[in-house]
């Protein structure tokens, strides 16, 4: 499903109140597609400059944003590199093919973020 949020395109699954145990007002990541595997909740809110301290850097294959804010999930630490935008209460069940943006906000196109997410920030 593709939708427009604030003029930005996102690729997301339909909104679900609680995807595989992701608590309300949390951002969750899973090591397998379809929200499977040992899920991980973002350690701080509303942003995470690095997933390394938590041991989840470059490990997500699916994610769910169970918050009221659109979020950016970045390829590099500290909000660097290409990113995907995920709207409120939306997720991506398979990060192998997603709609990405360049660091300067221009469209990159479809590519993978599978096992490449290192940080996240509000959009």
mmCIF file of N, CA and C in Angstrom:
data_model
loop_
_atom_site.group_PDB
_atom_site.id
_atom_site.type_symbol
_atom_site.label_atom_id
_atom_site.label_comp_id
_atom_site.label_asym_id
_atom_site.label_seq_id
_atom_site.Cartn_x
_atom_site.Cartn_y
_atom_site.Cartn_z
ATOM 1 N N UNK A 1 0.841 -1.163 0.000
ATOM 2 C CA UNK A 1 0.000 0.000 0.000
ATOM 3 C C UNK A 1 0.891 1.232 0.000
ATOM 4 N N UNK A 2 0.581 2.174 -0.812
ATOM 5 C CA UNK A 2 1.319 3.438 -0.836
ATOM 6 C C UNK A 2 0.358 4.539 -0.432
ATOM 7 N N UNK A 3 0.827 5.461 0.391
ATOM 8 C CA UNK A 3 -0.006 6.562 0.840
ATOM 9 C C UNK A 3 0.839 7.813 0.928
ATOM 10 N N UNK A 4 0.162 8.943 0.915
ATOM 11 C CA UNK A 4 0.865 10.209 1.024
ATOM 12 C C UNK A 4 0.688 10.766 2.419
ATOM 13 N N UNK A 5 1.798 11.103 3.070
ATOM 14 C CA UNK A 5 1.780 11.712 4.394
ATOM 15 C C UNK A 5 2.585 12.987 4.296
ATOM 16 N N UNK A 6 1.936 14.109 4.410
ATOM 17 C CA UNK A 6 2.644 15.386 4.325
ATOM 18 C C UNK A 6 3.389 15.551 3.018
ATOM 19 N N UNK A 7 2.848 14.984 1.941
ATOM 20 C CA UNK A 7 3.479 15.110 0.642
ATOM 21 C C UNK A 7 4.544 14.067 0.375
ATOM 22 N N UNK A 8 4.823 13.180 1.340
ATOM 23 C CA UNK A 8 5.834 12.152 1.167
ATOM 24 C C UNK A 8 5.170 10.803 0.985
ATOM 25 N N UNK A 9 5.687 10.015 0.067
ATOM 26 C CA UNK A 9 5.143 8.682 -0.157
ATOM 27 C C UNK A 9 5.714 7.714 0.857
ATOM 28 N N UNK A 10 4.855 6.797 1.327
ATOM 29 C CA UNK A 10 5.314 5.744 2.213
ATOM 30 C C UNK A 10 4.833 4.418 1.666
ATOM 31 N N UNK A 11 5.527 3.379 2.009
ATOM 32 C CA UNK A 11 5.105 2.038 1.671
ATOM 33 C C UNK A 11 4.841 1.339 2.988
ATOM 34 N N UNK A 12 3.597 0.984 3.244
ATOM 35 C CA UNK A 12 3.278 0.432 4.548
ATOM 36 C C UNK A 12 2.143 -0.564 4.458
ATOM 37 N N UNK A 13 2.090 -1.433 5.461
ATOM 38 C CA UNK A 13 0.988 -2.372 5.565
ATOM 39 C C UNK A 13 -0.191 -1.651 6.208
ATOM 40 N N UNK A 14 -1.380 -2.224 6.156
ATOM 41 C CA UNK A 14 -2.526 -1.570 6.779
ATOM 42 C C UNK A 14 -2.305 -1.371 8.276
ATOM 43 N N UNK A 15 -2.883 -0.315 8.828
ATOM 44 C CA UNK A 15 -2.748 -0.033 10.254
ATOM 45 C C UNK A 15 -3.398 -1.137 11.069
ATOM 46 N N UNK A 16 -2.688 -1.602 12.066
ATOM 47 C CA UNK A 16 -3.155 -2.649 12.958
ATOM 48 C C UNK A 16 -2.884 -2.161 14.371
ATOM 49 N N UNK A 17 -3.826 -2.316 15.272
ATOM 50 C CA UNK A 17 -3.678 -1.772 16.619
ATOM 51 C C UNK A 17 -2.492 -2.365 17.375
ATOM 52 N N UNK A 18 -2.215 -3.653 17.229
ATOM 53 C CA UNK A 18 -1.144 -4.286 17.988
ATOM 54 C C UNK A 18 -0.520 -5.385 17.141
ATOM 55 N N UNK A 19 0.548 -5.072 16.452
ATOM 56 C CA UNK A 19 1.218 -6.042 15.594
ATOM 57 C C UNK A 19 2.186 -6.856 16.433
ATOM 58 N N UNK A 20 1.937 -8.135 16.548
ATOM 59 C CA UNK A 20 2.828 -9.078 17.224
ATOM 60 C C UNK A 20 3.380 -8.539 18.547
ATOM 61 N N UNK A 21 2.513 -7.960 19.368
ATOM 62 C CA UNK A 21 2.919 -7.522 20.698
ATOM 63 C C UNK A 21 3.583 -6.165 20.775
ATOM 64 N N UNK A 22 3.562 -5.378 19.721
ATOM 65 C CA UNK A 22 4.164 -4.040 19.766
ATOM 66 C C UNK A 22 3.234 -3.128 20.573
ATOM 67 N N UNK A 23 3.698 -2.664 21.733
ATOM 68 C CA UNK A 23 2.838 -1.845 22.584
ATOM 69 C C UNK A 23 2.469 -0.508 21.938
ATOM 70 N N UNK A 24 1.335 0.006 22.338
ATOM 71 C CA UNK A 24 0.905 1.308 21.860
ATOM 72 C C UNK A 24 1.939 2.362 22.254
ATOM 73 N N UNK A 25 2.175 3.316 21.362
ATOM 74 C CA UNK A 25 3.144 4.405 21.523
ATOM 75 C C UNK A 25 4.596 3.929 21.524
ATOM 76 N N UNK A 26 4.864 2.803 20.873
ATOM 77 C CA UNK A 26 6.225 2.285 20.719
ATOM 78 C C UNK A 26 6.511 2.030 19.247
ATOM 79 N N UNK A 27 7.783 1.988 18.917
ATOM 80 C CA UNK A 27 8.251 1.580 17.594
ATOM 81 C C UNK A 27 8.937 0.239 17.791
ATOM 82 N N UNK A 28 8.544 -0.746 17.003
ATOM 83 C CA UNK A 28 9.082 -2.098 17.170
ATOM 84 C C UNK A 28 9.726 -2.583 15.877
ATOM 85 N N UNK A 29 10.764 -3.388 16.042
ATOM 86 C CA UNK A 29 11.486 -3.962 14.905
ATOM 87 C C UNK A 29 11.624 -5.472 15.126
ATOM 88 N N UNK A 30 11.650 -6.226 14.031
ATOM 89 C CA UNK A 30 11.798 -7.676 14.102
ATOM 90 C C UNK A 30 12.905 -8.125 13.157
ATOM 91 N N UNK A 31 13.614 -9.200 13.504
ATOM 92 C CA UNK A 31 14.700 -9.688 12.658
ATOM 93 C C UNK A 31 14.215 -10.472 11.438
ATOM 94 N N UNK A 32 12.939 -10.829 11.411
ATOM 95 C CA UNK A 32 12.370 -11.581 10.297
ATOM 96 C C UNK A 32 11.245 -10.780 9.652
ATOM 97 N N UNK A 33 10.914 -11.107 8.417
ATOM 98 C CA UNK A 33 9.796 -10.462 7.748
ATOM 99 C C UNK A 33 8.491 -10.856 8.438
ATOM 100 N N UNK A 34 7.439 -10.142 8.136
ATOM 101 C CA UNK A 34 6.087 -10.406 8.643
ATOM 102 C C UNK A 34 6.003 -10.286 10.167
ATOM 103 N N UNK A 35 6.837 -9.405 10.746
ATOM 104 C CA UNK A 35 6.801 -9.126 12.177
ATOM 105 C C UNK A 35 7.072 -10.380 13.014
ATOM 106 N N UNK A 36 8.019 -11.183 12.577
ATOM 107 C CA UNK A 36 8.338 -12.439 13.270
ATOM 108 C C UNK A 36 9.754 -12.413 13.818
ATOM 109 N N UNK A 37 9.984 -13.292 14.771
ATOM 110 C CA UNK A 37 11.280 -13.370 15.437
ATOM 111 C C UNK A 37 11.195 -12.662 16.777
ATOM 112 N N UNK A 38 12.316 -12.558 17.445
ATOM 113 C CA UNK A 38 12.365 -11.894 18.754
ATOM 114 C C UNK A 38 12.254 -10.392 18.549
ATOM 115 N N UNK A 39 11.068 -9.840 18.746
ATOM 116 C CA UNK A 39 10.814 -8.427 18.521
ATOM 117 C C UNK A 39 11.639 -7.532 19.424
ATOM 118 N N UNK A 40 11.812 -6.304 18.985
ATOM 119 C CA UNK A 40 12.618 -5.336 19.710
ATOM 120 C C UNK A 40 11.890 -4.003 19.753
ATOM 121 N N UNK A 41 11.762 -3.415 20.945
ATOM 122 C CA UNK A 41 11.145 -2.101 21.091
ATOM 123 C C UNK A 41 12.250 -1.053 21.151
ATOM 124 N N UNK A 42 12.060 0.033 20.446
ATOM 125 C CA UNK A 42 13.046 1.114 20.444
ATOM 126 C C UNK A 42 13.343 1.541 21.889
ATOM 127 N N UNK A 43 14.617 1.723 22.245
ATOM 128 C CA UNK A 43 15.010 1.984 23.624
ATOM 129 C C UNK A 43 14.678 3.373 24.153
ATOM 130 N N UNK A 44 14.524 4.343 23.302
ATOM 131 C CA UNK A 44 14.189 5.681 23.775
ATOM 132 C C UNK A 44 13.179 6.300 22.822
ATOM 133 N N UNK A 45 12.546 7.336 23.290
ATOM 134 C CA UNK A 45 11.487 7.909 22.478
ATOM 135 C C UNK A 45 11.606 9.427 22.517
ATOM 136 N N UNK A 46 11.444 10.157 21.489
ATOM 137 C CA UNK A 46 10.913 9.746 20.200
ATOM 138 C C UNK A 46 11.973 9.397 19.157
ATOM 139 N N UNK A 47 13.260 9.447 19.493
ATOM 140 C CA UNK A 47 14.258 9.112 18.482
ATOM 141 C C UNK A 47 15.316 8.192 19.068
ATOM 142 N N UNK A 48 16.011 7.502 18.173
ATOM 143 C CA UNK A 48 17.110 6.618 18.548
ATOM 144 C C UNK A 48 18.252 6.931 17.594
ATOM 145 N N UNK A 49 19.329 7.503 18.116
ATOM 146 C CA UNK A 49 20.454 7.898 17.262
ATOM 147 C C UNK A 49 21.301 6.713 16.821
ATOM 148 N N UNK A 50 21.231 5.606 17.565
ATOM 149 C CA UNK A 50 21.975 4.408 17.191
ATOM 150 C C UNK A 50 21.330 3.180 17.818
ATOM 151 N N UNK A 51 21.150 2.137 17.015
ATOM 152 C CA UNK A 51 20.634 0.875 17.523
ATOM 153 C C UNK A 51 21.760 -0.036 18.002
ATOM 154 N N UNK A 52 23.016 0.389 17.839
ATOM 155 C CA UNK A 52 24.157 -0.435 18.251
ATOM 156 C C UNK A 52 24.158 -0.778 19.736
ATOM 157 N N UNK A 53 23.975 0.211 20.650
ATOM 158 C CA UNK A 53 24.025 -0.126 22.076
ATOM 159 C C UNK A 53 23.012 -1.200 22.481
ATOM 160 N N UNK A 54 21.903 -1.259 21.774
ATOM 161 C CA UNK A 54 20.866 -2.239 22.088
ATOM 162 C C UNK A 54 21.090 -3.569 21.374
ATOM 163 N N UNK A 55 22.108 -3.641 20.521
ATOM 164 C CA UNK A 55 22.391 -4.880 19.804
ATOM 165 C C UNK A 55 21.439 -5.163 18.658
ATOM 166 N N UNK A 56 20.745 -4.127 18.144
ATOM 167 C CA UNK A 56 19.799 -4.362 17.048
ATOM 168 C C UNK A 56 20.152 -3.576 15.797
ATOM 169 N N UNK A 57 21.371 -3.077 15.705
ATOM 170 C CA UNK A 57 21.822 -2.352 14.527
ATOM 171 C C UNK A 57 21.878 -3.293 13.319
ATOM 172 N N UNK A 58 21.330 -2.848 12.205
ATOM 173 C CA UNK A 58 21.356 -3.616 10.955
ATOM 174 C C UNK A 58 20.764 -5.017 11.103
ATOM 175 N N UNK A 59 19.693 -5.145 11.881
ATOM 176 C CA UNK A 59 19.079 -6.463 12.082
ATOM 177 C C UNK A 59 17.610 -6.536 11.707
ATOM 178 N N UNK A 60 16.945 -5.401 11.479
ATOM 179 C CA UNK A 60 15.501 -5.409 11.231
ATOM 180 C C UNK A 60 15.146 -5.840 9.814
ATOM 181 N N UNK A 61 14.157 -6.738 9.730
ATOM 182 C CA UNK A 61 13.598 -7.140 8.438
ATOM 183 C C UNK A 61 12.140 -6.732 8.309
ATOM 184 N N UNK A 62 11.536 -6.305 9.418
ATOM 185 C CA UNK A 62 10.194 -5.738 9.410
ATOM 186 C C UNK A 62 10.092 -4.781 10.595
ATOM 187 N N UNK A 63 9.147 -3.837 10.501
ATOM 188 C CA UNK A 63 9.004 -2.850 11.577
ATOM 189 C C UNK A 63 7.581 -2.356 11.650
ATOM 190 N N UNK A 64 7.227 -1.831 12.827
ATOM 191 C CA UNK A 64 5.891 -1.260 13.012
ATOM 192 C C UNK A 64 5.994 -0.010 13.861
ATOM 193 N N UNK A 65 5.362 1.060 13.397
ATOM 194 C CA UNK A 65 5.321 2.330 14.091
ATOM 195 C C UNK A 65 3.955 2.443 14.769
ATOM 196 N N UNK A 66 3.879 2.077 16.031
ATOM 197 C CA UNK A 66 2.615 2.077 16.760
ATOM 198 C C UNK A 66 2.462 3.379 17.549
ATOM 199 N N UNK A 67 2.780 4.499 16.894
ATOM 200 C CA UNK A 67 2.690 5.824 17.510
ATOM 201 C C UNK A 67 1.851 6.749 16.631
ATOM 202 N N UNK A 68 1.572 7.926 17.148
ATOM 203 C CA UNK A 68 0.796 8.924 16.412
ATOM 204 C C UNK A 68 1.669 9.783 15.505
ATOM 205 N N UNK A 69 2.984 9.548 15.474
ATOM 206 C CA UNK A 69 3.907 10.331 14.648
ATOM 207 C C UNK A 69 4.405 9.529 13.453
ATOM 208 N N UNK A 70 4.583 10.194 12.316
ATOM 209 C CA UNK A 70 5.294 9.555 11.202
ATOM 210 C C UNK A 70 6.765 9.478 11.615
ATOM 211 N N UNK A 71 7.446 8.403 11.232
ATOM 212 C CA UNK A 71 8.839 8.199 11.623
ATOM 213 C C UNK A 71 9.708 7.959 10.388
ATOM 214 N N UNK A 72 10.978 8.355 10.502
ATOM 215 C CA UNK A 72 11.983 8.049 9.486
ATOM 216 C C UNK A 72 12.914 6.984 10.056
ATOM 217 N N UNK A 73 13.158 5.950 9.282
ATOM 218 C CA UNK A 73 14.072 4.881 9.659
ATOM 219 C C UNK A 73 15.281 4.984 8.730
ATOM 220 N N UNK A 74 16.445 5.244 9.317
ATOM 221 C CA UNK A 74 17.660 5.561 8.560
ATOM 222 C C UNK A 74 18.625 4.385 8.426
ATOM 223 N N UNK A 75 19.350 4.409 7.331
ATOM 224 C CA UNK A 75 20.354 3.407 7.016
ATOM 225 C C UNK A 75 21.585 3.538 7.921
ATOM 226 N N UNK A 76 21.904 4.741 8.346
ATOM 227 C CA UNK A 76 23.100 4.978 9.150
ATOM 228 C C UNK A 76 22.736 5.565 10.511
ATOM 229 N N UNK A 77 23.688 5.551 11.420
ATOM 230 C CA UNK A 77 23.498 6.148 12.738
ATOM 231 C C UNK A 77 23.279 7.654 12.611
ATOM 232 N N UNK A 78 22.719 8.236 13.658
ATOM 233 C CA UNK A 78 22.511 9.686 13.752
ATOM 234 C C UNK A 78 21.707 10.275 12.591
ATOM 235 N N UNK A 79 20.770 9.513 12.085
ATOM 236 C CA UNK A 79 19.917 9.996 11.009
ATOM 237 C C UNK A 79 20.632 10.195 9.691
ATOM 238 N N UNK A 80 21.628 9.387 9.420
ATOM 239 C CA UNK A 80 22.380 9.510 8.179
ATOM 240 C C UNK A 80 21.982 8.477 7.147
ATOM 241 N N UNK A 81 22.319 8.752 5.912
ATOM 242 C CA UNK A 81 22.074 7.816 4.820
ATOM 243 C C UNK A 81 20.640 7.849 4.330
ATOM 244 N N UNK A 82 20.316 6.911 3.489
ATOM 245 C CA UNK A 82 18.971 6.815 2.929
ATOM 246 C C UNK A 82 17.983 6.442 4.033
ATOM 247 N N UNK A 83 16.707 6.756 3.789
ATOM 248 C CA UNK A 83 15.691 6.465 4.799
ATOM 249 C C UNK A 83 14.346 6.159 4.167
ATOM 250 N N UNK A 84 13.494 5.538 4.973
ATOM 251 C CA UNK A 84 12.108 5.267 4.605
ATOM 252 C C UNK A 84 11.230 5.994 5.612
ATOM 253 N N UNK A 85 10.085 6.482 5.158
ATOM 254 C CA UNK A 85 9.124 7.149 6.038
ATOM 255 C C UNK A 85 7.966 6.189 6.286
ATOM 256 N N UNK A 86 7.620 6.031 7.558
ATOM 257 C CA UNK A 86 6.502 5.163 7.932
ATOM 258 C C UNK A 86 5.504 5.999 8.721
ATOM 259 N N UNK A 87 4.285 6.006 8.246
ATOM 260 C CA UNK A 87 3.237 6.806 8.876
ATOM 261 C C UNK A 87 2.818 6.283 10.235
ATOM 262 N N UNK A 88 1.995 7.058 10.933
ATOM 263 C CA UNK A 88 1.494 6.640 12.241
ATOM 264 C C UNK A 88 0.699 5.337 12.140
ATOM 265 N N UNK A 89 0.868 4.484 13.121
ATOM 266 C CA UNK A 89 0.141 3.219 13.216
ATOM 267 C C UNK A 89 0.232 2.416 11.913
ATOM 268 N N UNK A 90 1.433 2.382 11.358
ATOM 269 C CA UNK A 90 1.691 1.661 10.106
ATOM 270 C C UNK A 90 2.973 0.875 10.230
ATOM 271 N N UNK A 91 3.127 -0.088 9.364
ATOM 272 C CA UNK A 91 4.335 -0.893 9.392
ATOM 273 C C UNK A 91 4.771 -1.331 8.019
ATOM 274 N N UNK A 92 5.931 -1.942 7.980
ATOM 275 C CA UNK A 92 6.450 -2.553 6.759
ATOM 276 C C UNK A 92 6.806 -3.989 7.124
ATOM 277 N N UNK A 93 6.072 -4.921 6.571
ATOM 278 C CA UNK A 93 6.253 -6.337 6.896
ATOM 279 C C UNK A 93 7.465 -6.952 6.217
ATOM 280 N N UNK A 94 7.995 -6.278 5.197
ATOM 281 C CA UNK A 94 9.143 -6.811 4.464
ATOM 282 C C UNK A 94 9.990 -5.644 3.970
ATOM 283 N N UNK A 95 11.159 -5.459 4.577
ATOM 284 C CA UNK A 95 12.042 -4.339 4.231
ATOM 285 C C UNK A 95 12.941 -4.614 3.026
ATOM 286 N N UNK A 96 12.740 -5.736 2.351
ATOM 287 C CA UNK A 96 13.601 -6.053 1.203
ATOM 288 C C UNK A 96 13.376 -5.121 0.024
ATOM 289 N N UNK A 97 12.170 -4.576 -0.127
ATOM 290 C CA UNK A 97 11.897 -3.615 -1.197
ATOM 291 C C UNK A 97 11.027 -2.509 -0.633
ATOM 292 N N UNK A 98 11.610 -1.330 -0.438
ATOM 293 C CA UNK A 98 10.881 -0.186 0.119
ATOM 294 C C UNK A 98 11.205 1.070 -0.687
ATOM 295 N N UNK A 99 10.372 2.067 -0.539
ATOM 296 C CA UNK A 99 10.530 3.348 -1.230
ATOM 297 C C UNK A 99 11.445 4.220 -0.384
ATOM 298 N N UNK A 100 12.633 4.529 -0.873
ATOM 299 C CA UNK A 100 13.647 5.249 -0.105
ATOM 300 C C UNK A 100 13.842 6.686 -0.567
ATOM 301 N N UNK A 101 14.344 7.483 0.369
ATOM 302 C CA UNK A 101 14.733 8.868 0.105
ATOM 303 C C UNK A 101 16.228 9.014 0.344
ATOM 304 N N UNK A 102 16.854 9.908 -0.409
ATOM 305 C CA UNK A 102 18.258 10.261 -0.199
ATOM 306 C C UNK A 102 18.370 11.139 1.041
ATOM 307 N N UNK A 103 19.582 11.279 1.599
ATOM 308 C CA UNK A 103 19.764 12.132 2.778
ATOM 309 C C UNK A 103 19.264 13.567 2.598
ATOM 310 N N UNK A 104 19.294 14.084 1.371
ATOM 311 C CA UNK A 104 18.842 15.462 1.127
ATOM 312 C C UNK A 104 17.334 15.563 0.894
ATOM 313 N N UNK A 105 16.615 14.448 1.025
ATOM 314 C CA UNK A 105 15.160 14.442 0.890
ATOM 315 C C UNK A 105 14.646 14.150 -0.495
ATOM 316 N N UNK A 106 15.527 14.052 -1.486
ATOM 317 C CA UNK A 106 15.080 13.713 -2.828
ATOM 318 C C UNK A 106 14.773 12.216 -2.903
ATOM 319 N N UNK A 107 13.960 11.856 -3.850
ATOM 320 C CA UNK A 107 13.572 10.460 -4.013
ATOM 321 C C UNK A 107 14.742 9.638 -4.546
ATOM 322 N N UNK A 108 15.018 8.528 -3.898
ATOM 323 C CA UNK A 108 16.005 7.569 -4.388
ATOM 324 C C UNK A 108 15.302 6.517 -5.228
ATOM 325 N N UNK A 109 14.160 6.020 -4.750
ATOM 326 C CA UNK A 109 13.400 4.988 -5.445
ATOM 327 C C UNK A 109 13.339 3.724 -4.603
ATOM 328 N N UNK A 110 12.968 2.633 -5.244
ATOM 329 C CA UNK A 110 12.825 1.368 -4.523
ATOM 330 C C UNK A 110 14.182 0.691 -4.373
ATOM 331 N N UNK A 111 14.429 0.200 -3.171
ATOM 332 C CA UNK A 111 15.649 -0.540 -2.860
ATOM 333 C C UNK A 111 15.401 -1.265 -1.543
ATOM 334 N N UNK A 112 16.441 -1.811 -0.958
ATOM 335 C CA UNK A 112 16.283 -2.562 0.289
ATOM 336 C C UNK A 112 16.779 -1.783 1.501
ATOM 337 N N UNK A 113 16.110 -1.998 2.624
ATOM 338 C CA UNK A 113 16.604 -1.564 3.928
ATOM 339 C C UNK A 113 16.663 -2.771 4.850
ATOM 340 N N UNK A 114 16.504 -3.960 4.278
ATOM 341 C CA UNK A 114 16.544 -5.196 5.054
ATOM 342 C C UNK A 114 17.898 -5.326 5.737
ATOM 343 N N UNK A 115 17.882 -5.473 7.044
ATOM 344 C CA UNK A 115 19.101 -5.603 7.860
ATOM 345 C C UNK A 115 20.039 -4.419 7.671
ATOM 346 N N UNK A 116 19.474 -3.218 7.505
ATOM 347 C CA UNK A 116 20.283 -2.011 7.296
ATOM 348 C C UNK A 116 19.856 -0.821 8.146
ATOM 349 N N UNK A 117 18.855 -0.945 9.007
ATOM 350 C CA UNK A 117 18.395 0.203 9.787
ATOM 351 C C UNK A 117 19.285 0.410 11.008
ATOM 352 N N UNK A 118 19.748 1.661 11.160
ATOM 353 C CA UNK A 118 20.659 1.983 12.262
ATOM 354 C C UNK A 118 20.155 3.080 13.200
ATOM 355 N N UNK A 119 19.152 3.871 12.772
ATOM 356 C CA UNK A 119 18.615 4.929 13.631
ATOM 357 C C UNK A 119 17.205 5.292 13.192
ATOM 358 N N UNK A 120 16.483 5.980 14.069
ATOM 359 C CA UNK A 120 15.127 6.417 13.725
ATOM 360 C C UNK A 120 14.806 7.734 14.418
ATOM 361 N N UNK A 121 14.035 8.552 13.697
ATOM 362 C CA UNK A 121 13.663 9.886 14.164
ATOM 363 C C UNK A 121 12.261 10.215 13.690
ATOM 364 N N UNK A 122 11.565 11.110 14.395
ATOM 365 C CA UNK A 122 10.257 11.564 13.905
ATOM 366 C C UNK A 122 10.415 12.275 12.563
ATOM 367 N N UNK A 123 9.416 12.180 11.730
ATOM 368 C CA UNK A 123 9.427 12.830 10.406
ATOM 369 C C UNK A 123 9.046 14.288 10.527
#
